[in-house]
mmCIF file of C-alpha atoms in Angstrom:
data_model
loop_
_atom_site.group_PDB
_atom_site.id
_atom_site.type_symbol
_atom_site.label_atom_id
_atom_site.label_comp_id
_atom_site.label_asym_id
_atom_site.label_seq_id
_atom_site.Cartn_x
_atom_site.Cartn_y
_atom_site.Cartn_z
ATOM 1 C CA MET S 27 34.450 -24.998 -30.553
ATOM 2 C CA TYR S 28 37.598 -23.940 -28.779
ATOM 3 C CA PRO S 29 39.301 -27.433 -28.402
ATOM 4 C CA ASP S 30 41.745 -25.679 -26.083
ATOM 5 C CA ASN S 31 39.125 -23.529 -23.385
ATOM 6 C CA PRO S 32 36.893 -25.826 -21.408
ATOM 7 C CA PRO S 33 33.437 -24.575 -21.583
ATOM 8 C CA GLN S 34 32.447 -22.602 -18.888
ATOM 9 C CA SER S 35 29.595 -24.159 -18.187
ATOM 10 C CA THR S 36 27.357 -27.425 -19.210
ATOM 11 C CA GLN S 37 24.290 -26.882 -17.451
ATOM 12 C CA SER S 38 21.422 -25.368 -18.835
ATOM 13 C CA LYS S 39 20.563 -23.429 -15.407
ATOM 14 C CA GLN S 40 24.413 -21.963 -14.778
ATOM 15 C CA ILE S 41 23.969 -20.622 -18.791
ATOM 16 C CA TYR S 42 20.960 -18.998 -18.103
ATOM 17 C CA SER S 43 22.507 -17.389 -14.726
ATOM 18 C CA LEU S 44 25.476 -16.319 -17.226
ATOM 19 C CA ILE S 45 23.168 -14.166 -20.049
ATOM 20 C CA ASP S 46 21.098 -12.990 -17.308
ATOM 21 C CA GLN S 47 24.296 -11.118 -15.759
ATOM 22 C CA ILE S 48 24.444 -9.694 -18.993
ATOM 23 C CA GLU S 49 23.858 -5.673 -18.252
ATOM 24 C CA GLN S 50 22.855 -4.491 -21.796
ATOM 25 C CA GLY S 51 19.431 -4.497 -22.751
ATOM 26 C CA ASP S 52 16.545 -3.264 -20.818
ATOM 27 C CA ILE S 53 15.803 -3.399 -17.143
ATOM 28 C CA ALA S 54 15.270 -7.083 -15.733
ATOM 29 C CA TRP S 55 12.000 -8.301 -14.562
ATOM 30 C CA ASP S 56 11.608 -9.290 -11.179
ATOM 31 C CA SER S 57 8.332 -10.934 -8.936
ATOM 32 C CA PHE S 58 6.918 -11.176 -5.583
ATOM 33 C CA MET S 59 4.650 -13.234 -3.746
ATOM 34 C CA ILE S 60 1.681 -11.758 -1.929
ATOM 35 C CA GLN S 61 -0.743 -14.404 0.344
ATOM 36 C CA TYR S 62 -3.578 -13.841 2.384
ATOM 37 C CA ASN S 63 -2.169 -12.922 6.212
ATOM 38 C CA GLY S 64 -5.609 -12.234 8.216
ATOM 39 C CA GLN S 65 -7.223 -14.574 10.668
ATOM 40 C CA LEU S 66 -8.394 -18.104 9.078
ATOM 41 C CA PRO S 67 -11.521 -19.752 9.831
ATOM 42 C CA ILE S 68 -11.284 -21.947 13.199
ATOM 43 C CA ASN S 69 -14.230 -24.199 11.696
ATOM 44 C CA GLY S 70 -14.541 -25.126 8.600
ATOM 45 C CA PRO S 71 -12.001 -25.308 5.372
ATOM 46 C CA ILE S 72 -9.915 -23.178 4.378
ATOM 47 C CA PRO S 73 -11.224 -21.126 1.058
ATOM 48 C CA PRO S 74 -8.426 -21.417 -1.268
ATOM 49 C CA TRP S 75 -7.890 -17.899 -1.913
ATOM 50 C CA MET S 76 -6.791 -17.740 1.443
ATOM 51 C CA ALA S 77 -4.362 -20.209 1.058
ATOM 52 C CA ASP S 78 -3.013 -19.267 -2.336
ATOM 53 C CA GLU S 79 0.368 -17.012 -3.385
ATOM 54 C CA TYR S 80 -0.328 -14.550 -5.711
ATOM 55 C CA GLU S 81 2.505 -13.017 -7.981
ATOM 56 C CA VAL S 82 3.519 -10.291 -9.335
ATOM 57 C CA TRP S 83 5.807 -9.311 -11.910
ATOM 58 C CA TYR S 84 7.738 -5.795 -12.268
ATOM 59 C CA ARG S 85 10.500 -3.897 -13.242
ATOM 60 C CA ASP S 86 12.373 -1.698 -10.618
ATOM 61 C CA PRO S 87 10.521 1.892 -11.352
ATOM 62 C CA LEU S 88 13.769 4.095 -10.422
ATOM 63 C CA LEU S 89 15.678 2.495 -13.014
ATOM 64 C CA VAL S 90 13.076 2.954 -15.750
ATOM 65 C CA LEU S 91 12.398 6.314 -14.737
ATOM 66 C CA GLU S 92 16.344 6.828 -14.761
ATOM 67 C CA ASP S 93 16.503 5.756 -18.106
ATOM 68 C CA GLN S 94 13.563 8.148 -19.354
ATOM 69 C CA ILE S 95 14.952 10.846 -17.664
ATOM 70 C CA GLY S 96 18.824 10.240 -19.391
ATOM 71 C CA ASN S 97 17.465 9.690 -22.833
ATOM 72 C CA PRO S 98 19.315 12.075 -25.379
ATOM 73 C CA GLU S 99 15.958 12.019 -27.491
ATOM 74 C CA PHE S 100 14.010 14.007 -25.040
ATOM 75 C CA ALA S 101 16.556 16.546 -24.631
ATOM 76 C CA LEU S 102 14.785 19.292 -26.186
ATOM 77 C CA GLU S 103 10.984 17.980 -25.235
ATOM 78 C CA VAL S 104 11.358 17.765 -21.247
ATOM 79 C CA ASP S 105 10.673 20.110 -19.278
ATOM 80 C CA ILE S 106 13.053 20.722 -15.987
ATOM 81 C CA ALA S 107 10.796 23.362 -13.332
ATOM 82 C CA PRO S 108 6.820 23.872 -13.934
ATOM 83 C CA LYS S 109 5.957 26.552 -16.845
ATOM 84 C CA ARG S 110 3.765 29.169 -17.465
ATOM 85 C CA VAL S 111 2.289 29.014 -21.129
ATOM 86 C CA PHE S 112 0.198 32.132 -22.857
ATOM 87 C CA GLN S 113 -1.110 32.264 -26.485
ATOM 88 C CA TYR S 114 -2.923 35.368 -27.421
ATOM 89 C CA GLY S 115 -3.091 36.500 -23.976
ATOM 90 C CA LYS S 116 -4.656 33.617 -22.288
ATOM 91 C CA ARG S 117 -2.554 30.565 -20.469
ATOM 92 C CA ARG S 118 -2.804 27.389 -21.774
ATOM 93 C CA TYR S 119 -2.766 23.863 -19.921
ATOM 94 C CA LYS S 120 -1.126 21.673 -22.060
ATOM 95 C CA ASP S 121 1.841 19.518 -20.542
ATOM 96 C CA VAL S 122 1.817 18.188 -16.896
ATOM 97 C CA LEU S 123 3.966 20.915 -15.505
ATOM 98 C CA SER S 124 1.915 23.897 -17.029
ATOM 99 C CA ARG S 125 -0.553 22.388 -14.336
ATOM 100 C CA ASN S 126 -1.076 24.629 -11.430
ATOM 101 C CA TRP S 127 -0.350 21.330 -9.128
ATOM 102 C CA ALA S 128 3.220 21.139 -10.453
ATOM 103 C CA TRP S 129 3.887 24.595 -8.991
ATOM 104 C CA ARG S 130 2.110 23.598 -5.775
ATOM 105 C CA GLN S 131 4.472 20.792 -5.744
ATOM 106 C CA CYS S 132 7.623 22.534 -6.037
ATOM 107 C CA ASP S 133 6.520 25.375 -3.557
ATOM 108 C CA ILE S 134 6.299 22.457 -1.171
ATOM 109 C CA LEU S 135 10.298 21.388 -2.267
ATOM 110 C CA ALA S 136 10.813 24.631 -2.042
ATOM 111 C CA LYS S 137 10.448 24.980 1.731
ATOM 112 C CA ASP S 138 12.876 22.189 2.436
ATOM 113 C CA GLU S 139 16.498 23.237 2.228
ATOM 114 C CA GLU S 140 17.268 19.765 1.425
ATOM 115 C CA THR S 141 14.891 19.515 -1.872
ATOM 116 C CA HIS S 142 15.093 23.472 -2.553
ATOM 117 C CA GLY S 143 15.998 23.530 -6.103
ATOM 118 C CA ALA S 144 15.924 20.017 -6.869
ATOM 119 C CA MET S 145 14.420 19.019 -10.176
ATOM 120 C CA HIS S 146 11.245 17.518 -9.194
ATOM 121 C CA VAL S 147 10.054 14.415 -11.415
ATOM 122 C CA PRO S 148 6.085 14.004 -11.111
ATOM 123 C CA ILE S 149 5.540 9.847 -12.132
ATOM 124 C CA ILE S 150 2.478 9.264 -14.296
ATOM 125 C CA LEU S 151 0.988 5.937 -13.438
ATOM 126 C CA GLY S 152 -1.493 4.005 -15.701
ATOM 127 C CA SER S 153 -3.440 0.535 -15.390
ATOM 128 C CA ASP S 154 -5.898 -1.490 -17.394
ATOM 129 C CA LYS S 155 -7.658 -4.346 -16.102
ATOM 130 C CA THR S 156 -8.088 -5.909 -19.418
ATOM 131 C CA THR S 157 -6.765 -9.105 -18.988
ATOM 132 C CA VAL S 158 -3.326 -9.720 -21.184
ATOM 133 C CA SER S 159 -2.704 -13.502 -20.001
ATOM 134 C CA VAL S 160 -3.469 -15.784 -17.973
ATOM 135 C CA ALA S 161 -1.483 -17.837 -15.738
ATOM 136 C CA THR S 162 -1.203 -21.067 -14.569
ATOM 137 C CA GLY S 163 -3.428 -21.117 -11.408
ATOM 138 C CA GLN S 164 -5.833 -18.457 -10.505
ATOM 139 C CA ASN S 165 -3.909 -15.713 -11.421
ATOM 140 C CA GLU S 166 -4.670 -13.310 -14.118
ATOM 141 C CA PHE S 167 -2.046 -10.219 -14.836
ATOM 142 C CA TYR S 168 -2.840 -6.698 -16.199
ATOM 143 C CA PRO S 169 -0.456 -4.106 -17.120
ATOM 144 C CA LEU S 170 0.872 -1.101 -15.329
ATOM 145 C CA TYR S 171 2.324 1.450 -17.024
ATOM 146 C CA ALA S 172 5.090 4.495 -15.822
ATOM 147 C CA ALA S 173 6.451 7.926 -17.101
ATOM 148 C CA ILE S 174 7.711 11.018 -15.929
ATOM 149 C CA ALA S 175 5.753 13.832 -16.565
ATOM 150 C CA ASN S 176 8.599 16.269 -17.676
ATOM 151 C CA THR S 177 8.491 14.760 -21.206
ATOM 152 C CA HIS S 178 6.169 16.641 -23.593
ATOM 153 C CA ASN S 179 2.515 14.996 -24.076
ATOM 154 C CA ALA S 180 3.269 14.919 -27.642
ATOM 155 C CA VAL S 181 6.545 12.551 -26.649
ATOM 156 C CA ARG S 182 3.973 10.361 -24.800
ATOM 157 C CA ARG S 183 1.381 10.295 -27.668
ATOM 158 C CA ALA S 184 4.228 9.063 -29.839
ATOM 159 C CA HIS S 185 5.106 5.828 -28.554
ATOM 160 C CA ARG S 186 8.977 6.894 -28.373
ATOM 161 C CA ASN S 187 10.046 5.102 -24.671
ATOM 162 C CA ALA S 188 8.585 7.707 -22.973
ATOM 163 C CA LEU S 189 5.805 5.094 -21.524
ATOM 164 C CA ALA S 190 7.256 2.021 -20.118
ATOM 165 C CA LEU S 191 5.774 -1.003 -18.727
ATOM 166 C CA ILE S 192 6.597 -1.698 -14.905
ATOM 167 C CA GLY S 193 4.537 -4.542 -14.044
ATOM 168 C CA PHE S 194 1.872 -6.974 -14.012
ATOM 169 C CA LEU S 195 -0.902 -6.746 -11.541
ATOM 170 C CA ALA S 196 -2.265 -10.055 -10.008
ATOM 171 C CA ILE S 197 -6.313 -10.617 -9.415
ATOM 172 C CA PRO S 198 -7.408 -13.589 -7.600
ATOM 173 C CA LYS S 199 -10.052 -15.727 -8.938
ATOM 174 C CA ALA S 200 -12.796 -17.262 -6.686
ATOM 175 C CA SER S 201 -15.597 -19.752 -6.897
ATOM 176 C CA LYS S 202 -18.765 -18.848 -7.053
ATOM 177 C CA GLU S 203 -19.083 -19.594 -3.525
ATOM 178 C CA TYR S 204 -16.617 -17.072 -2.306
ATOM 179 C CA ALA S 205 -17.200 -14.475 -4.764
ATOM 180 C CA ASP S 206 -19.575 -12.202 -2.905
ATOM 181 C CA ASN S 207 -17.784 -13.375 0.573
ATOM 182 C CA ALA S 208 -16.885 -9.408 2.426
ATOM 183 C CA GLU S 209 -13.345 -10.809 3.382
ATOM 184 C CA TYR S 210 -12.379 -11.705 -0.169
ATOM 185 C CA ARG S 211 -13.704 -8.850 -1.508
ATOM 186 C CA LYS S 212 -11.412 -6.295 0.768
ATOM 187 C CA PHE S 213 -8.687 -9.173 0.638
ATOM 188 C CA ARG S 214 -8.977 -8.491 -3.595
ATOM 189 C CA ARG S 215 -8.901 -4.446 -3.160
ATOM 190 C CA GLN S 216 -6.155 -4.532 -0.551
ATOM 191 C CA LEU S 217 -4.295 -6.900 -2.832
ATOM 192 C CA PHE S 218 -4.056 -4.591 -5.733
ATOM 193 C CA HIS S 219 -2.801 -1.261 -3.271
ATOM 194 C CA THR S 220 0.140 -3.241 -1.554
ATOM 195 C CA SER S 221 1.008 -4.621 -4.819
ATOM 196 C CA LEU S 222 1.602 -0.585 -6.139
ATOM 197 C CA GLU S 223 3.335 0.132 -2.888
ATOM 198 C CA ARG S 224 5.405 -2.514 -3.112
ATOM 199 C CA ILE S 225 6.509 -1.964 -6.862
ATOM 200 C CA LEU S 226 7.431 2.065 -5.995
ATOM 201 C CA CYS S 227 8.789 1.506 -2.839
ATOM 202 C CA SER S 228 12.247 1.752 -4.397
ATOM 203 C CA LEU S 229 11.593 5.623 -5.267
ATOM 204 C CA ARG S 230 10.248 6.214 -2.075
ATOM 205 C CA PRO S 231 13.388 7.281 -0.457
ATOM 206 C CA TYR S 232 14.051 9.666 -3.472
ATOM 207 C CA MET S 233 10.667 11.744 -2.907
ATOM 208 C CA SER S 234 12.299 13.080 0.568
ATOM 209 C CA LYS S 235 16.135 12.994 -0.521
ATOM 210 C CA PRO S 236 17.314 13.740 -3.734
ATOM 211 C CA GLN S 237 19.182 11.913 -6.051
ATOM 212 C CA ILE S 238 21.925 12.482 -8.653
ATOM 213 C CA THR S 239 20.786 11.636 -12.035
ATOM 214 C CA ARG S 240 21.946 12.095 -15.420
ATOM 215 C CA CYS S 241 19.524 14.109 -17.622
ATOM 216 C CA ALA S 242 18.730 14.347 -21.623
ATOM 217 C CA ASP S 243 20.753 16.917 -22.178
ATOM 218 C CA GLY S 244 24.218 15.349 -20.220
ATOM 219 C CA HIS S 245 24.042 17.104 -17.587
ATOM 220 C CA PHE S 246 23.570 15.924 -13.965
ATOM 221 C CA CYS S 247 20.827 17.350 -12.127
ATOM 222 C CA ARG S 248 19.530 16.740 -8.186
ATOM 223 C CA VAL S 249 16.200 14.834 -8.420
ATOM 224 C CA ILE S 250 13.404 14.186 -6.297
ATOM 225 C CA TYR S 251 10.734 12.239 -7.099
ATOM 226 C CA GLY S 252 6.990 12.584 -6.902
ATOM 227 C CA LEU S 253 3.218 10.232 -7.241
ATOM 228 C CA GLY S 254 1.753 12.210 -10.320
ATOM 229 C CA PRO S 255 -1.372 11.548 -11.904
ATOM 230 C CA TYR S 256 -2.802 8.433 -12.475
ATOM 231 C CA ILE S 257 -4.550 7.690 -15.368
ATOM 232 C CA ALA S 258 -7.375 4.595 -14.875
ATOM 233 C CA ASP S 259 -11.403 3.971 -15.677
ATOM 234 C CA TYR S 260 -13.912 4.737 -13.298
ATOM 235 C CA PRO S 261 -13.787 0.844 -11.567
ATOM 236 C CA GLU S 262 -10.296 1.646 -11.215
ATOM 237 C CA GLN S 263 -10.411 5.159 -9.787
ATOM 238 C CA ALA S 264 -12.979 3.974 -7.126
ATOM 239 C CA LEU S 265 -10.581 1.153 -6.285
ATOM 240 C CA LEU S 266 -7.995 3.595 -5.893
ATOM 241 C CA ALA S 267 -9.699 6.081 -4.420
ATOM 242 C CA CYS S 268 -11.300 3.236 -1.554
ATOM 243 C CA ILE S 269 -14.826 4.778 -2.378
ATOM 244 C CA VAL S 270 -18.171 2.713 -2.631
ATOM 245 C CA GLN S 271 -19.256 2.104 -6.453
ATOM 246 C CA HIS S 272 -21.104 5.614 -8.178
ATOM 247 C CA TRP S 273 -19.178 7.898 -5.603
ATOM 248 C CA CYS S 274 -17.199 10.522 -6.884
ATOM 249 C CA PRO S 275 -13.570 9.822 -6.119
ATOM 250 C CA LYS S 276 -12.898 13.511 -6.071
ATOM 251 C CA CYS S 277 -15.180 15.214 -3.766
ATOM 252 C CA MET S 278 -18.204 14.471 -1.267
ATOM 253 C CA ALA S 279 -20.890 14.755 -3.684
ATOM 254 C CA LEU S 280 -23.670 12.429 -2.882
ATOM 255 C CA PRO S 281 -23.961 9.717 -6.145
ATOM 256 C CA ASN S 282 -27.698 11.074 -6.921
ATOM 257 C CA ASN S 283 -26.566 14.609 -7.050
ATOM 258 C CA LEU S 284 -22.788 14.743 -8.926
ATOM 259 C CA ASP S 285 -23.192 17.976 -10.440
ATOM 260 C CA LYS S 286 -23.710 19.751 -6.728
ATOM 261 C CA GLY S 287 -20.914 22.615 -7.139
ATOM 262 C CA ASP S 288 -20.426 23.365 -3.482
ATOM 263 C CA ALA S 289 -19.376 19.717 -2.511
ATOM 264 C CA VAL S 290 -16.468 19.335 -0.465
ATOM 265 C CA PRO S 291 -13.019 17.698 -1.944
ATOM 266 C CA ARG S 292 -12.305 14.549 -0.687
ATOM 267 C CA ARG S 293 -8.514 14.401 0.911
ATOM 268 C CA HIS S 294 -6.508 12.124 2.702
ATOM 269 C CA ASP S 295 -6.694 14.120 5.722
ATOM 270 C CA HIS S 296 -10.467 14.877 5.756
ATOM 271 C CA THR S 297 -10.846 10.790 5.468
ATOM 272 C CA THR S 298 -8.581 10.173 8.351
ATOM 273 C CA ALA S 299 -10.444 12.615 10.213
ATOM 274 C CA LEU S 300 -14.004 10.029 9.577
ATOM 275 C CA LEU S 301 -12.515 7.053 10.316
ATOM 276 C CA SER S 302 -11.627 8.031 13.763
ATOM 277 C CA GLU S 303 -15.351 9.307 14.272
ATOM 278 C CA CYS S 304 -17.551 7.699 12.317
ATOM 279 C CA LEU S 305 -18.575 3.468 12.240
ATOM 280 C CA MET S 306 -17.859 1.608 9.013
ATOM 281 C CA LYS S 307 -21.553 1.641 7.964
ATOM 282 C CA GLU S 308 -21.687 5.010 8.587
ATOM 283 C CA LEU S 309 -18.205 5.564 6.193
ATOM 284 C CA TRP S 310 -20.341 3.441 3.708
ATOM 285 C CA ASP S 311 -23.669 4.958 3.413
ATOM 286 C CA ASP S 312 -23.006 9.104 4.470
ATOM 287 C CA TYR S 313 -19.771 9.348 3.072
ATOM 288 C CA GLY S 314 -18.653 6.677 0.255
ATOM 289 C CA ILE S 315 -15.872 5.717 2.190
ATOM 290 C CA VAL S 316 -14.825 2.226 2.479
ATOM 291 C CA GLY S 317 -13.223 2.343 5.728
ATOM 292 C CA ASP S 318 -11.079 -0.687 5.955
ATOM 293 C CA LEU S 319 -9.330 -0.374 2.938
ATOM 294 C CA PHE S 320 -5.936 1.865 2.804
ATOM 295 C CA PRO S 321 -4.738 3.772 -0.572
ATOM 296 C CA PHE S 322 -1.226 2.765 -1.772
ATOM 297 C CA THR S 323 -0.644 6.618 -1.743
ATOM 298 C CA ASP S 324 -0.890 6.245 2.229
ATOM 299 C CA THR S 325 2.669 5.431 2.299
ATOM 300 C CA PHE S 326 4.402 8.045 0.039
ATOM 301 C CA PRO S 327 5.352 11.691 0.364
ATOM 302 C CA ARG S 328 3.062 14.719 -0.723
ATOM 303 C CA ALA S 329 0.660 12.206 -2.189
ATOM 304 C CA ASP S 330 -3.082 12.232 -1.992
ATOM 305 C CA ILE S 331 -4.891 9.723 -4.534
ATOM 306 C CA HIS S 332 -7.693 12.223 -4.578
ATOM 307 C CA GLU S 333 -5.857 15.072 -5.863
ATOM 308 C CA LEU S 334 -4.162 12.714 -8.620
ATOM 309 C CA LEU S 335 -6.954 11.050 -10.233
ATOM 310 C CA THR S 336 -7.287 12.306 -13.674
ATOM 311 C CA PRO S 337 -10.531 12.532 -15.604
ATOM 312 C CA ASP S 338 -11.826 9.576 -17.739
ATOM 313 C CA LEU S 339 -12.254 11.325 -21.055
ATOM 314 C CA LEU S 340 -12.559 7.981 -22.939
ATOM 315 C CA HIS S 341 -15.246 6.335 -21.034
ATOM 316 C CA GLN S 342 -16.794 9.736 -19.225
ATOM 317 C CA ALA S 343 -16.720 12.352 -22.011
ATOM 318 C CA ILE S 344 -17.121 9.628 -25.398
ATOM 319 C CA LYS S 345 -18.176 6.419 -24.140
ATOM 320 C CA GLY S 346 -20.348 8.100 -21.362
ATOM 321 C CA THR S 347 -21.775 10.974 -22.872
ATOM 322 C CA PHE S 348 -21.692 10.180 -26.532
ATOM 323 C CA LYS S 349 -22.074 6.487 -26.586
ATOM 324 C CA ASP S 350 -24.187 5.669 -23.739
ATOM 325 C CA HIS S 351 -26.443 8.705 -23.618
ATOM 326 C CA ILE S 352 -26.723 10.556 -27.479
ATOM 327 C CA VAL S 353 -26.359 7.195 -29.505
ATOM 328 C CA GLU S 354 -28.958 5.104 -27.360
ATOM 329 C CA TRP S 355 -31.124 8.671 -27.699
ATOM 330 C CA VAL S 356 -31.250 8.708 -31.441
ATOM 331 C CA HIS S 357 -31.862 5.022 -31.308
ATOM 332 C CA LYS S 358 -34.971 5.189 -29.415
ATOM 333 C CA TYR S 359 -36.080 8.010 -31.400
ATOM 334 C CA ILE S 360 -35.842 6.521 -34.571
ATOM 335 C CA TYR S 361 -37.628 3.507 -33.653
ATOM 336 C CA GLU S 362 -40.384 5.791 -32.108
ATOM 337 C CA VAL S 363 -41.082 7.931 -34.957
ATOM 338 C CA HIS S 364 -40.546 5.115 -37.813
ATOM 339 C CA THR S 365 -41.852 1.630 -38.513
ATOM 340 C CA LYS S 366 -39.697 -1.491 -37.360
ATOM 341 C CA ARG S 367 -38.502 -1.888 -40.885
ATOM 342 C CA GLU S 368 -38.140 1.473 -41.912
ATOM 343 C CA ALA S 369 -35.800 1.829 -38.950
ATOM 344 C CA ASP S 370 -33.645 -0.672 -39.075
ATOM 345 C CA LYS S 371 -32.654 0.427 -42.510
ATOM 346 C CA ILE S 372 -31.819 3.637 -41.208
ATOM 347 C CA MET S 373 -29.523 1.856 -38.405
ATOM 348 C CA ALA S 374 -28.156 -0.272 -41.125
ATOM 349 C CA ASP S 375 -27.212 2.626 -43.031
ATOM 350 C CA ILE S 376 -25.644 4.491 -39.666
ATOM 351 C CA ASP S 377 -23.532 1.568 -38.893
ATOM 352 C CA ARG S 378 -22.083 1.189 -42.464
ATOM 353 C CA ARG S 379 -20.887 5.180 -42.396
#
């Protein structure tokens, strides 16, 4: 092509390396490996899940969020400070920074001279256990998403690059022989939290010390990051909160009395106090706490996973209340008051509608 200039490389790996050095484009993907580091069995074979390495793919969330903060398309649809919105004399809770939680976070930051006056950027996280791809070996990946909470809700719903994919979490698989093994279940849970902590670690220094960041309006601000709401369905909420299934991730209400109005809210400091005073069995049976598991939020400032979990409207309100209760009740009622033939006809008509 250019006879007077020899090619820069004749090897495919070198060419790919040159392509990867091009800065134009999306944030580059990276990966890390996680492996079981506990005690191995002395007698008998080592379970395969203990010897396997689990690969987690991610993009640097700091770079991803900086892109969102500096996106000029959001200049008129971003909040740089908490707000209170009123309509017809009543307060409206719409965007994340209109919540009382955002005000409490900024009150904490205002007490520190180094963070006083900085733009607080809460990070919305979400993960979905739905398998998106099956890799070789024993790993399945499922996505982890992130967004800055400063953009208005309408921006995120409009799919305008206000919500970004930042990782694929690994889920180890095991044969039926080990699927119910207590050590394997503990490793699987801790793998989830360790992966989240590792992916988000680049943000940790700037949760205590502001970083100068270019904003959507072209000006530069002192930005302080913080973990914000985490969106997940109930099984993942239980995993995130390190609680036993069927217990509430937000309060200490008993599983058979979740409507109790005076239940004590769950908090990290309360859980820490219980860990120092109770046996593992007591924690599990009496408080619904998985005592040998530590949430990823333990290593981040101003973060309490019990406070950050949001209601699961899809499964709890829509599917839980409507589909699992109302629809099931109507189904039973129809077959109770009609013959099977008539009921089948009515149900077929409902399905068509």
